[in-house]
Short mmCIF file of C-alpha atoms and ligand atoms in Angstrom, two decimals:
data_model
loop_
_atom_site.label_atom_id
_atom_site.label_comp_id
_atom_site.label_asym_id
_atom_site.label_seq_id
_atom_site.Cartn_x
_atom_site.Cartn_y
_atom_site.Cartn_z
CA MET A 1 11.07 -82.03 -6.77
CA ASP A 2 11.42 -80.36 -3.39
CA ARG A 3 10.17 -82.76 -0.77
CA ILE A 4 7.92 -81.60 2.05
CA TYR A 5 8.54 -83.47 5.28
CA LEU A 6 5.51 -83.53 7.58
CA ASP A 7 6.37 -86.53 9.73
CA TYR A 8 8.31 -84.95 12.60
CA ALA A 9 6.52 -87.14 15.15
CA ALA A 10 8.26 -90.14 13.53
CA THR A 11 11.70 -88.55 13.60
CA ALA A 12 13.42 -85.21 13.07
CA PRO A 13 16.65 -84.42 11.18
CA LEU A 14 19.87 -84.05 13.14
CA LEU A 15 20.81 -80.40 13.60
CA PRO A 16 24.21 -79.49 12.09
CA GLU A 17 25.27 -77.97 15.45
CA VAL A 18 24.43 -81.26 17.12
CA MET A 19 26.46 -83.23 14.59
CA ASP A 20 29.40 -80.84 15.05
CA ALA A 21 29.27 -81.38 18.80
CA MET A 22 29.20 -85.17 18.36
CA LEU A 23 31.87 -85.67 15.69
CA PRO A 24 35.04 -85.37 17.84
CA PHE A 25 33.74 -88.13 20.09
CA PHE A 26 33.86 -90.67 17.27
CA VAL A 27 37.52 -90.13 16.48
CA SER A 28 39.89 -87.86 18.43
CA ARG A 29 38.01 -87.79 21.75
CA PHE A 30 37.22 -91.50 21.71
CA GLY A 31 37.82 -92.29 25.39
CA ASN A 32 35.90 -94.67 27.58
CA PRO A 33 34.35 -92.55 30.36
CA SER A 34 35.32 -95.21 32.91
CA GLY A 35 39.05 -94.72 32.17
CA ILE A 36 41.04 -92.90 34.82
CA HIS A 37 43.53 -91.38 32.35
CA GLY A 38 43.12 -88.08 30.55
CA THR A 39 41.41 -89.61 27.48
CA GLY A 40 38.83 -91.30 29.68
CA ARG A 41 38.34 -88.23 31.84
CA ASP A 42 37.73 -86.12 28.73
CA ALA A 43 34.87 -88.43 27.66
CA ARG A 44 33.49 -88.51 31.21
CA LYS A 45 33.44 -84.71 31.32
CA ALA A 46 31.43 -84.61 28.07
CA VAL A 47 28.94 -87.19 29.35
CA GLU A 48 28.48 -85.26 32.59
CA GLU A 49 27.97 -82.00 30.71
CA ALA A 50 25.20 -83.66 28.64
CA ARG A 51 23.66 -84.99 31.85
CA ARG A 52 23.68 -81.47 33.28
CA GLN A 53 22.09 -80.06 30.10
CA THR A 54 19.34 -82.69 30.20
CA ALA A 55 18.71 -82.22 33.91
CA GLU A 56 18.48 -78.46 33.48
CA VAL A 57 15.64 -78.75 30.95
CA LEU A 58 13.67 -80.94 33.39
CA GLY A 59 14.53 -78.75 36.40
CA ALA A 60 16.21 -81.83 37.86
CA GLU A 61 19.54 -82.80 39.39
CA SER A 62 22.19 -84.37 37.14
CA ARG A 63 22.20 -87.58 39.17
CA GLU A 64 18.51 -88.03 38.34
CA ILE A 65 19.27 -88.55 34.61
CA CYS A 66 20.01 -92.04 33.28
CA PHE A 67 21.02 -92.40 29.62
CA THR A 68 19.49 -95.29 27.68
CA SER A 69 19.53 -96.44 24.02
CA CYS A 70 16.11 -95.01 23.00
CA GLY A 71 12.65 -93.99 24.15
CA SER A 72 11.52 -97.61 24.08
CA GLU A 73 14.29 -98.64 26.47
CA SER A 74 13.44 -95.74 28.79
CA ASP A 75 9.81 -96.92 28.91
CA ASN A 76 10.87 -100.52 29.52
CA LEU A 77 13.29 -99.51 32.27
CA ALA A 78 10.69 -97.32 33.96
CA ILE A 79 7.93 -99.93 33.91
CA GLN A 80 9.76 -103.23 34.30
CA GLY A 81 12.26 -101.61 36.63
CA THR A 82 9.51 -100.40 38.97
CA ALA A 83 7.51 -103.62 38.72
CA TYR A 84 10.46 -105.76 39.81
CA ALA A 85 11.74 -103.32 42.43
CA LEU A 86 8.34 -102.96 44.12
CA GLN A 87 6.73 -106.37 43.58
CA GLU A 88 6.84 -107.10 47.30
CA LYS A 89 4.62 -104.07 47.86
CA GLY A 90 2.12 -104.94 45.11
CA ARG A 91 1.72 -106.26 41.60
CA HIS A 92 -0.85 -103.88 40.10
CA LEU A 93 -0.03 -101.27 37.44
CA ILE A 94 -2.20 -98.65 35.73
CA THR A 95 -1.71 -97.31 32.25
CA THR A 96 -3.90 -96.15 29.36
CA SER A 97 -5.12 -97.83 26.18
CA ILE A 98 -3.52 -95.10 24.01
CA GLU A 99 0.11 -95.45 25.06
CA HIS A 100 2.94 -96.12 22.61
CA PRO A 101 3.64 -99.86 22.05
CA ALA A 102 6.83 -99.46 24.11
CA VAL A 103 4.56 -99.01 27.15
CA LEU A 104 1.62 -101.21 26.11
CA ASN A 105 3.65 -104.25 25.12
CA THR A 106 5.80 -103.98 28.25
CA CYS A 107 2.62 -103.99 30.34
CA ARG A 108 1.21 -106.95 28.40
CA TRP A 109 4.44 -108.86 28.95
CA LEU A 110 4.32 -108.08 32.68
CA GLU A 111 0.78 -109.50 32.77
CA LYS A 112 2.23 -112.79 31.53
CA GLN A 113 4.71 -112.62 34.43
CA GLY A 114 1.87 -112.43 36.95
CA PHE A 115 1.40 -108.66 37.28
CA MET A 116 -2.07 -107.11 36.87
CA VAL A 117 -2.59 -104.10 34.64
CA THR A 118 -5.57 -101.73 34.35
CA TYR A 119 -5.80 -100.00 30.95
CA LEU A 120 -7.71 -96.72 31.35
CA GLN A 121 -9.90 -95.49 28.50
CA PRO A 122 -9.62 -91.88 27.33
CA ASP A 123 -12.58 -89.73 26.28
CA ARG A 124 -13.38 -89.07 22.61
CA ASP A 125 -10.68 -86.37 22.43
CA GLY A 126 -8.07 -88.71 23.87
CA ILE A 127 -8.00 -87.15 27.35
CA VAL A 128 -7.42 -89.48 30.29
CA SER A 129 -9.28 -88.00 33.22
CA PRO A 130 -7.40 -87.69 36.52
CA ASP A 131 -10.51 -89.04 38.28
CA THR A 132 -10.31 -92.33 36.37
CA VAL A 133 -6.72 -92.64 37.60
CA ARG A 134 -7.74 -91.96 41.21
CA ASN A 135 -10.57 -94.47 41.01
CA ALA A 136 -8.33 -97.17 39.54
CA VAL A 137 -5.67 -96.99 42.28
CA ARG A 138 -5.82 -99.98 44.68
CA PRO A 139 -3.82 -100.80 47.80
CA ASP A 140 -1.51 -103.00 45.68
CA THR A 141 -0.96 -100.40 42.89
CA ILE A 142 2.75 -99.67 42.45
CA LEU A 143 2.90 -97.66 39.21
CA VAL A 144 0.82 -95.33 37.05
CA SER A 145 2.10 -94.66 33.50
CA VAL A 146 0.34 -91.97 31.44
CA MET A 147 1.97 -90.35 28.41
CA THR A 148 2.58 -86.58 28.35
CA ALA A 149 1.29 -86.25 24.79
CA ASN A 150 -0.06 -88.81 22.36
CA ASN A 151 2.12 -89.63 19.36
CA GLU A 152 -0.80 -90.17 16.97
CA ILE A 153 -3.50 -87.60 17.74
CA GLY A 154 -1.33 -85.15 19.68
CA THR A 155 -3.62 -84.87 22.72
CA VAL A 156 -1.79 -83.48 25.75
CA GLU A 157 -2.73 -85.31 28.95
CA PRO A 158 -3.34 -83.64 32.32
CA VAL A 159 -0.14 -85.15 33.68
CA ASN A 160 0.50 -82.50 36.35
CA GLU A 161 -2.79 -83.38 38.01
CA ILE A 162 -2.40 -87.13 37.49
CA GLY A 163 1.09 -86.89 39.01
CA ARG A 164 -0.30 -84.94 41.97
CA ILE A 165 -2.84 -87.70 42.65
CA CYS A 166 -0.16 -90.38 42.42
CA ARG A 167 2.06 -88.51 44.85
CA GLU A 168 -0.84 -88.05 47.26
CA LEU A 169 -1.62 -91.79 47.08
CA GLY A 170 2.04 -92.87 47.28
CA VAL A 171 2.17 -94.48 43.82
CA VAL A 172 5.14 -94.08 41.45
CA PHE A 173 4.23 -91.95 38.40
CA HIS A 174 5.87 -92.48 35.00
CA THR A 175 5.21 -90.33 31.97
CA ASP A 176 6.42 -90.95 28.42
CA ALA A 177 7.34 -87.44 27.26
CA VAL A 178 8.99 -88.60 24.03
CA GLN A 179 6.73 -86.45 21.84
CA ALA A 180 6.77 -83.36 24.03
CA VAL A 181 10.39 -82.14 24.17
CA GLY A 182 10.83 -78.76 22.46
CA LEU A 183 7.06 -78.27 22.29
CA LEU A 184 5.85 -78.25 25.92
CA PRO A 185 7.48 -77.13 29.19
CA LEU A 186 8.62 -80.25 31.05
CA LYS A 187 9.51 -79.59 34.65
CA ALA A 188 9.65 -82.82 36.63
CA GLU A 189 8.58 -81.20 39.88
CA LYS A 190 5.56 -79.45 38.32
CA MET A 191 4.55 -82.71 36.62
CA ASN A 192 4.93 -84.53 39.94
CA ALA A 193 6.71 -87.21 37.94
CA ASP A 194 9.02 -89.88 39.35
CA LEU A 195 10.05 -91.19 35.92
CA ILE A 196 10.13 -89.37 32.54
CA SER A 197 11.09 -91.00 29.21
CA LEU A 198 12.87 -89.03 26.47
CA SER A 199 14.27 -89.93 23.02
CA ALA A 200 16.82 -87.73 21.23
CA HIS A 201 15.81 -88.36 17.60
CA LYS A 202 12.43 -86.74 18.22
CA PHE A 203 14.09 -83.42 19.03
CA HIS A 204 16.76 -83.22 16.32
CA GLY A 205 19.29 -85.33 18.18
CA PRO A 206 20.75 -88.64 16.97
CA LYS A 207 18.88 -91.95 16.79
CA GLY A 208 19.76 -94.68 19.28
CA ILE A 209 20.01 -92.56 22.42
CA GLY A 210 17.42 -91.78 25.06
CA ALA A 211 17.18 -90.81 28.68
CA LEU A 212 15.11 -91.63 31.71
CA TYR A 213 14.61 -89.11 34.50
CA ILE A 214 14.59 -91.04 37.76
CA ARG A 215 13.53 -88.89 40.71
CA LYS A 216 15.97 -89.31 43.57
CA GLY A 217 14.87 -92.06 45.93
CA THR A 218 12.86 -93.92 43.24
CA ARG A 219 13.68 -97.64 43.31
CA LEU A 220 14.33 -99.37 39.98
CA GLU A 221 15.61 -102.82 39.07
CA PRO A 222 18.00 -102.48 36.08
CA LEU A 223 17.22 -104.20 32.76
CA ILE A 224 20.89 -104.52 31.79
CA ARG A 225 23.29 -105.78 34.44
CA GLY A 226 27.04 -105.53 34.22
CA GLY A 227 29.38 -102.67 35.08
CA SER A 228 28.45 -99.75 37.28
CA GLN A 229 27.77 -97.23 34.50
CA GLU A 230 24.83 -94.86 35.00
CA SER A 231 25.08 -95.45 38.77
CA GLY A 232 24.37 -99.15 38.27
CA ARG A 233 21.03 -98.46 36.62
CA ARG A 234 22.16 -99.27 33.06
CA ALA A 235 25.35 -101.22 32.44
CA GLY A 236 27.44 -100.90 29.28
CA THR A 237 30.06 -98.48 27.99
CA GLU A 238 28.29 -95.21 27.35
CA ASN A 239 27.36 -94.11 23.80
CA VAL A 240 29.43 -90.95 24.25
CA PRO A 241 28.74 -89.30 20.84
CA GLY A 242 25.02 -90.05 21.23
CA ILE A 243 24.91 -88.70 24.78
CA VAL A 244 26.74 -85.52 23.73
CA GLY A 245 24.26 -85.15 20.85
CA LEU A 246 21.27 -85.62 23.15
CA GLY A 247 22.58 -83.00 25.57
CA LYS A 248 23.22 -80.45 22.83
CA ALA A 249 19.88 -81.14 21.09
CA ILE A 250 17.78 -80.86 24.25
CA ALA A 251 19.49 -77.59 25.22
CA ILE A 252 18.70 -76.10 21.80
CA ALA A 253 15.15 -77.50 21.80
CA GLU A 254 14.44 -75.85 25.14
CA LYS A 255 16.07 -72.53 24.24
CA GLU A 256 13.98 -72.24 21.08
CA ARG A 257 10.87 -73.93 22.45
CA GLU A 258 8.46 -71.03 22.91
CA GLU A 259 9.28 -69.26 19.68
CA ASN A 260 9.34 -72.46 17.66
CA ALA A 261 6.11 -73.83 19.15
CA GLU A 262 4.28 -70.58 18.45
CA ARG A 263 5.45 -70.41 14.83
CA ILE A 264 4.58 -74.06 14.21
CA ARG A 265 1.19 -73.70 15.91
CA LYS A 266 0.21 -70.90 13.52
CA LEU A 267 1.22 -72.96 10.48
CA ARG A 268 -0.62 -76.01 11.85
CA ASP A 269 -3.77 -73.95 12.45
CA LEU A 270 -3.56 -72.60 8.91
CA LEU A 271 -3.26 -76.13 7.50
CA ALA A 272 -6.15 -77.44 9.61
CA GLU A 273 -8.41 -74.55 8.70
CA SER A 274 -7.65 -74.73 4.97
CA VAL A 275 -8.23 -78.48 4.80
CA MET A 276 -11.46 -78.28 6.82
CA ASN A 277 -12.78 -75.50 4.58
CA ALA A 278 -11.95 -77.45 1.44
CA VAL A 279 -13.19 -80.85 2.70
CA PRO A 280 -16.19 -80.14 4.93
CA ASP A 281 -16.83 -83.82 5.78
CA ALA A 282 -13.29 -84.22 7.16
CA LYS A 283 -12.77 -84.63 10.89
CA ILE A 284 -9.88 -83.50 13.09
CA ASN A 285 -8.97 -86.04 15.77
CA GLY A 286 -7.57 -85.21 19.20
CA HIS A 287 -8.38 -82.38 21.58
CA MET A 288 -8.71 -78.99 19.89
CA LYS A 289 -7.09 -77.07 22.74
CA TYR A 290 -4.96 -79.57 24.64
CA ARG A 291 -2.86 -80.80 21.74
CA LEU A 292 0.74 -80.60 20.60
CA PRO A 293 1.26 -77.45 18.50
CA ASN A 294 2.80 -79.45 15.63
CA ASN A 295 0.11 -82.13 15.27
CA CYS A 296 -2.67 -82.28 12.69
CA HIS A 297 -4.62 -85.54 12.55
CA PHE A 298 -7.42 -85.87 9.98
CA SER A 299 -10.00 -88.49 9.07
CA PHE A 300 -11.54 -88.42 5.61
CA PRO A 301 -14.66 -90.53 5.00
CA GLY A 302 -14.55 -92.69 1.87
CA VAL A 303 -10.74 -92.64 1.68
CA GLU A 304 -8.14 -95.36 2.35
CA SER A 305 -5.22 -93.76 4.20
CA GLU A 306 -2.64 -95.92 2.35
CA ALA A 307 -3.85 -94.61 -1.02
CA LEU A 308 -3.82 -91.05 0.29
CA LEU A 309 -0.30 -91.39 1.73
CA LEU A 310 1.00 -92.82 -1.56
CA ARG A 311 -0.58 -90.02 -3.58
CA LEU A 312 0.89 -87.44 -1.18
CA ASP A 313 4.27 -89.12 -1.50
CA LEU A 314 4.05 -88.83 -5.30
CA GLU A 315 3.56 -85.09 -4.76
CA GLY A 316 6.65 -85.09 -2.54
CA ILE A 317 4.76 -84.80 0.75
CA ALA A 318 5.73 -87.17 3.57
CA ALA A 319 2.94 -87.87 6.06
CA SER A 320 1.97 -90.85 8.14
CA GLY A 321 -1.03 -92.99 9.03
CA GLY A 322 -1.07 -94.01 12.69
CA SER A 323 2.29 -94.07 14.45
CA ALA A 324 5.59 -94.88 12.73
CA CYS A 325 5.85 -98.16 14.56
CA THR A 326 2.49 -99.44 13.26
CA SER A 327 2.75 -98.15 9.71
CA GLY A 328 3.46 -100.96 7.32
CA SER A 329 1.02 -103.15 9.22
CA MET A 330 -2.64 -102.97 8.27
CA GLU A 331 -3.80 -103.12 11.88
CA PRO A 332 -6.21 -100.29 12.68
CA SER A 333 -4.71 -97.80 15.09
CA HIS A 334 -5.34 -98.74 18.74
CA VAL A 335 -5.47 -95.03 19.59
CA LEU A 336 -8.24 -94.27 17.09
CA GLN A 337 -10.17 -97.32 18.27
CA ALA A 338 -9.78 -96.20 21.89
CA ILE A 339 -11.27 -92.76 21.16
CA GLY A 340 -14.25 -94.48 19.54
CA LEU A 341 -13.66 -93.52 15.91
CA ASP A 342 -15.75 -95.68 13.57
CA ASP A 343 -14.05 -98.09 11.15
CA GLU A 344 -14.51 -95.93 8.06
CA LEU A 345 -12.94 -92.86 9.66
CA THR A 346 -10.18 -94.93 11.24
CA LYS A 347 -9.23 -96.32 7.82
CA GLY A 348 -9.17 -92.83 6.31
CA SER A 349 -6.92 -91.19 8.91
CA ILE A 350 -3.57 -89.49 8.42
CA ARG A 351 -1.16 -87.63 10.65
CA LEU A 352 0.77 -84.55 9.54
CA THR A 353 3.36 -83.33 12.02
CA LEU A 354 5.24 -80.08 11.49
CA GLY A 355 8.68 -79.13 12.74
CA ARG A 356 11.47 -76.63 12.98
CA GLU A 357 12.18 -76.60 9.21
CA THR A 358 8.54 -76.44 8.05
CA THR A 359 7.86 -73.29 5.99
CA SER A 360 4.65 -71.42 5.24
CA GLU A 361 5.24 -72.18 1.55
CA GLU A 362 5.22 -75.92 2.31
CA ILE A 363 2.01 -75.58 4.29
CA ARG A 364 0.35 -73.58 1.53
CA LYS A 365 1.27 -76.26 -1.00
CA THR A 366 0.07 -79.08 1.26
CA ALA A 367 -3.19 -77.21 1.93
CA GLN A 368 -3.77 -77.09 -1.83
CA VAL A 369 -2.69 -80.60 -2.78
CA LEU A 370 -4.24 -82.60 0.07
CA PRO A 371 -7.91 -81.61 -0.49
CA ASP A 372 -7.61 -82.28 -4.23
CA ILE A 373 -6.30 -85.80 -3.64
CA VAL A 374 -8.96 -86.48 -0.99
CA LYS A 375 -11.77 -85.37 -3.31
CA ASP A 376 -10.34 -87.43 -6.14
CA LEU A 377 -10.15 -90.54 -3.96
CA GLN A 378 -13.65 -89.92 -2.60
CA SER A 379 -15.06 -89.59 -6.13
CA MET A 380 -13.47 -92.91 -7.15
CA ARG A 381 -15.34 -94.65 -4.31
CA SER A 382 -18.77 -93.20 -5.00
N1 PLP B 1 7.09 -93.24 23.07
C1 PLP B 1 6.47 -92.44 22.18
C2 PLP B 1 5.30 -91.62 22.61
C3 PLP B 1 6.92 -92.39 20.85
O1 PLP B 1 6.29 -91.61 19.97
C4 PLP B 1 8.02 -93.20 20.48
C5 PLP B 1 8.48 -93.23 19.07
O2 PLP B 1 7.71 -93.08 18.15
C6 PLP B 1 8.63 -93.99 21.47
C7 PLP B 1 8.15 -93.98 22.75
C8 PLP B 1 9.82 -94.86 21.14
O3 PLP B 1 10.97 -94.09 20.99
P1 PLP B 1 12.26 -94.71 20.26
O4 PLP B 1 11.99 -94.69 18.81
O5 PLP B 1 13.39 -93.81 20.64
O6 PLP B 1 12.44 -96.09 20.82
#
């Protein structure tokens, strides 16, 4: 059975070109970038080229890119790093109730350390209004963290405007752009961002490597102390193959972004329309206009999402309920609760996320199979 993968928001396959670029750095080009000899300098050159590639996509300078081990580490470094660097100035942070756990749990932990956190509520489409950010800023606010695009419902936040307000008020602005690379333009200056989190495996790079854009002049306390790698912001011998893979993957993602996003958007719209026509009591979650082009998030009344996901899996279709990090736990999604979805719809929600390899044939098949399973499950309940 040919499998249909519709879970690109969880992770995306490594591109063969990316693997080819990485492979020499496991074996023949194995140097430590800190070495002063030729082998070390060769690895250093590759790391700096990946830094340049990453910076270019963000319209940034190479020295503003810090490589980390994943998106979660980037979020932790941005938030904890700012909190500890600026605690003399203030101990208040602002975020939203729909962030990824990498942000939410870092903020909750900081609360236990004596920091204060305001969790802003989005509207029913998942939009966090710039006005709520402005109104929440206090004299002791040191950081605002609002994600670029939500990993569950795909809503794209007005980060350019939120960043503008933060800059005007002199507050550091962090945005988790992990879901947005290769789908949205991400220019640090336009976003008015001081800190931007990225994760390579979401854009066809390897797992276990991420990056944090740190605008020049932004103060951060490191999480990992040791050697002076990454300009003292993140100690530890660099993951050279991973860094090379991230650089290559982000360059390709940006080069193909517009064409890819447009193709995927059309397929996504076709899927959404077909499912809504076939199951009229279904609901699409997230903003209809301001959403990632690859995201389709449905709620089906009278359906348990686990049963639906298992039935889809039996048909060879991989989808997800809530985010990857919460699947496996029966906790209702914090994002769906925050947008005010009732319990029944929350329980019957699934996320389908398309990607580079998704074909129209796959979407046609999914658009046929999904409504049949939903109706079958609904009839068993009534
Ligand atoms: N932030 C968002 C919005 C995500 O979707 C994810 C992963 O699902 C992360 C952060 C964490 O990234 P990583 O898996 O690289 O730690």
